[in-house]
PDB file of C-alpha atoms in Angstrom:
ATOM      1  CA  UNK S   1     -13.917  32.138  -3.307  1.00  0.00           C
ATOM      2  CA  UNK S   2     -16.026  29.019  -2.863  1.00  0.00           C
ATOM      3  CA  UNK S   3     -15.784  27.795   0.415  1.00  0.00           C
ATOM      4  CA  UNK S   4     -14.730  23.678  -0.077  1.00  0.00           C
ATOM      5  CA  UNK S   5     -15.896  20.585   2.531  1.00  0.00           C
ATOM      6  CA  UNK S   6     -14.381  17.430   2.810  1.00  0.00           C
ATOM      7  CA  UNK S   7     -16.059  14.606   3.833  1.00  0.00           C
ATOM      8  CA  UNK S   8     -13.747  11.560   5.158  1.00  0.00           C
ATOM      9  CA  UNK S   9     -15.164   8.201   6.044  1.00  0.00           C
ATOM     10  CA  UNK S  10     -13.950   6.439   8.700  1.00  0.00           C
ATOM     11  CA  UNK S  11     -12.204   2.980   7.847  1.00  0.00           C
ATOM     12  CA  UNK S  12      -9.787   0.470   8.877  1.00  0.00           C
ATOM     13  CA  UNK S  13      -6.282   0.138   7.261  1.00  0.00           C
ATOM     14  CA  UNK S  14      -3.493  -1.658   7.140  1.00  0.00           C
ATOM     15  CA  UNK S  15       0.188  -1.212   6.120  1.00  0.00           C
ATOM     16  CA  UNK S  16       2.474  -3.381   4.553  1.00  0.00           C
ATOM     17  CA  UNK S  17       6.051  -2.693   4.287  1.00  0.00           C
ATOM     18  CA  UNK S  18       8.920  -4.103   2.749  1.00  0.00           C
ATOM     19  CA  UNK S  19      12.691  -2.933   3.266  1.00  0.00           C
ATOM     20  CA  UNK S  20      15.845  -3.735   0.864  1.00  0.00           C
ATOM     21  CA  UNK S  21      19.101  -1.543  -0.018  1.00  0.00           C
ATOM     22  CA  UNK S  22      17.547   0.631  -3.112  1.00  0.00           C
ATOM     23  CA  UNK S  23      20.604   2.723  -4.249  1.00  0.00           C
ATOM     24  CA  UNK S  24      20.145   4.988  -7.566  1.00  0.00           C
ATOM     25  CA  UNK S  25      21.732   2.184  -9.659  1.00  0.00           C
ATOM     26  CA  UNK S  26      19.850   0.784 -12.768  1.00  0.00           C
ATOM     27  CA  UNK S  27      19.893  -2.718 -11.597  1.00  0.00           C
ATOM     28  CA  UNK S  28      18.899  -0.933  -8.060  1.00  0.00           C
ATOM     29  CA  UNK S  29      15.992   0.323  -9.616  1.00  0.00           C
ATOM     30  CA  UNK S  30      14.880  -2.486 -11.062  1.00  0.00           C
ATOM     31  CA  UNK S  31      14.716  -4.522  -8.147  1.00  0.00           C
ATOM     32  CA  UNK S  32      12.664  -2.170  -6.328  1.00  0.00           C
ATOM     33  CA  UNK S  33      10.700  -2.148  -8.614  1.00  0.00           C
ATOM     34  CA  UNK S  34      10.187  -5.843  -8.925  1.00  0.00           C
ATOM     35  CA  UNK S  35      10.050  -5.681  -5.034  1.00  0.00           C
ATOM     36  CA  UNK S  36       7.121  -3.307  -5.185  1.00  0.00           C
ATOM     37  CA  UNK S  37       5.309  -5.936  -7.349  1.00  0.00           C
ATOM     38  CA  UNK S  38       5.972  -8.664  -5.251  1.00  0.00           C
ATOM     39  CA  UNK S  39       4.780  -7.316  -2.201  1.00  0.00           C
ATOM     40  CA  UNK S  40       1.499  -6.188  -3.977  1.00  0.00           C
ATOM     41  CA  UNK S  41       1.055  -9.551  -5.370  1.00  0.00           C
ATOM     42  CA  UNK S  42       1.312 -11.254  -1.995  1.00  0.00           C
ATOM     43  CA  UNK S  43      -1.056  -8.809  -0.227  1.00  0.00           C
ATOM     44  CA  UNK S  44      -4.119  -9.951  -3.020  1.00  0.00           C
ATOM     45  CA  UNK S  45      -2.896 -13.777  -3.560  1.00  0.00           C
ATOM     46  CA  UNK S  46      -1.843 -14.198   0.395  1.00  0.00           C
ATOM     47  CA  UNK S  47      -3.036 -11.624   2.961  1.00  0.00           C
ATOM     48  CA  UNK S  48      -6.237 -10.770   1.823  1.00  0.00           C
ATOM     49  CA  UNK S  49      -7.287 -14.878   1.302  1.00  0.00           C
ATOM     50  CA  UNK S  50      -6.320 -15.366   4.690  1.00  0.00           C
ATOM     51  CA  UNK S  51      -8.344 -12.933   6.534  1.00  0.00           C
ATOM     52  CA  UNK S  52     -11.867 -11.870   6.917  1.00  0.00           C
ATOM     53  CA  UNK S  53     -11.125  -8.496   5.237  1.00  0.00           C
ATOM     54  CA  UNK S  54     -11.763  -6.893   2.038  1.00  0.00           C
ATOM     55  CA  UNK S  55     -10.046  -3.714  -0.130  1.00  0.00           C
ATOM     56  CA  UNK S  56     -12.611  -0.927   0.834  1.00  0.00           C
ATOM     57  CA  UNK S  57     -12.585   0.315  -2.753  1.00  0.00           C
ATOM     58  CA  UNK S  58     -10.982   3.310  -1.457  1.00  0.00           C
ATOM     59  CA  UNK S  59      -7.843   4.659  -2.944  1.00  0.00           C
ATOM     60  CA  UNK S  60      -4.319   3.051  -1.755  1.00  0.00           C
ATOM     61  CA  UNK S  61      -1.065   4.857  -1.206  1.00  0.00           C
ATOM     62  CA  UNK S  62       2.845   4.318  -1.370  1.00  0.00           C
ATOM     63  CA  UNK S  63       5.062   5.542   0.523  1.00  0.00           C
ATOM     64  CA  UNK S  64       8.547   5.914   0.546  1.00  0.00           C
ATOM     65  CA  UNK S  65       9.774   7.382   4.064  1.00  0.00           C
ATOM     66  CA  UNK S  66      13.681   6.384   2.961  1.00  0.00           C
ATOM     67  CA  UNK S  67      15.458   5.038   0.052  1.00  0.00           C
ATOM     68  CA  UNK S  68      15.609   1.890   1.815  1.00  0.00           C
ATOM     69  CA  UNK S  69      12.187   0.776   2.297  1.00  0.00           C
ATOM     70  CA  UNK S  70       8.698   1.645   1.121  1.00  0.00           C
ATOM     71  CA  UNK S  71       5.146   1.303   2.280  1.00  0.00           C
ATOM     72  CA  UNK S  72       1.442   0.011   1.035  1.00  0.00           C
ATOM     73  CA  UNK S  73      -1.055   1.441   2.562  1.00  0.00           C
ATOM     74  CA  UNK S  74      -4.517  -0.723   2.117  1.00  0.00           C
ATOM     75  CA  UNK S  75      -8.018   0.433   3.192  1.00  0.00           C
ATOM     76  CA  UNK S  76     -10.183  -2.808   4.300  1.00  0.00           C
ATOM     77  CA  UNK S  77     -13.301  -3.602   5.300  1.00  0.00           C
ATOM     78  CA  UNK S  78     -15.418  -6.819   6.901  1.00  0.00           C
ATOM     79  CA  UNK S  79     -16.318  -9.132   4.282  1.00  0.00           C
TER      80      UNK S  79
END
């Protein structure tokens, strides 16, 4: 087999979260997902204006460690 290497830079993140009660309903659902959007929308229009960081240009994940609450997980940079 080929043998594989992976190369990881080292960076700076940051993690946003954002809680609420997200039962399997439709209407549920919906507001998740509108919560998701929000919260994604704040971190470009609000948190990123207000500091001396940039995205990275490095891949961002979400996480969901319950069904009550979710995380964004940014990689930044210096400007």
């Amino acid at each position: 087999g080929k043998n594989w290497r992976l190369h990881i830079r080292e960076t700076v993140g940051v993690i946003f979260c954002t809680h609420g009660s997200f039962m399997a309903s439709r209407r549920a659902e919906s507001a998740k997902v509108e919560s998701i959007h929000k919260l994604w929308k704040r971190i470009y229009s609000e948190w990123f204006p207000s500091t001396k960081y940039v995205h990275a240009g490095s891949a961002e994940m979400e996480l969901y460690p319950d069904e009550n609450s979710m995380e964004i997980w940014v990689r930044i940079k210096k400007e």
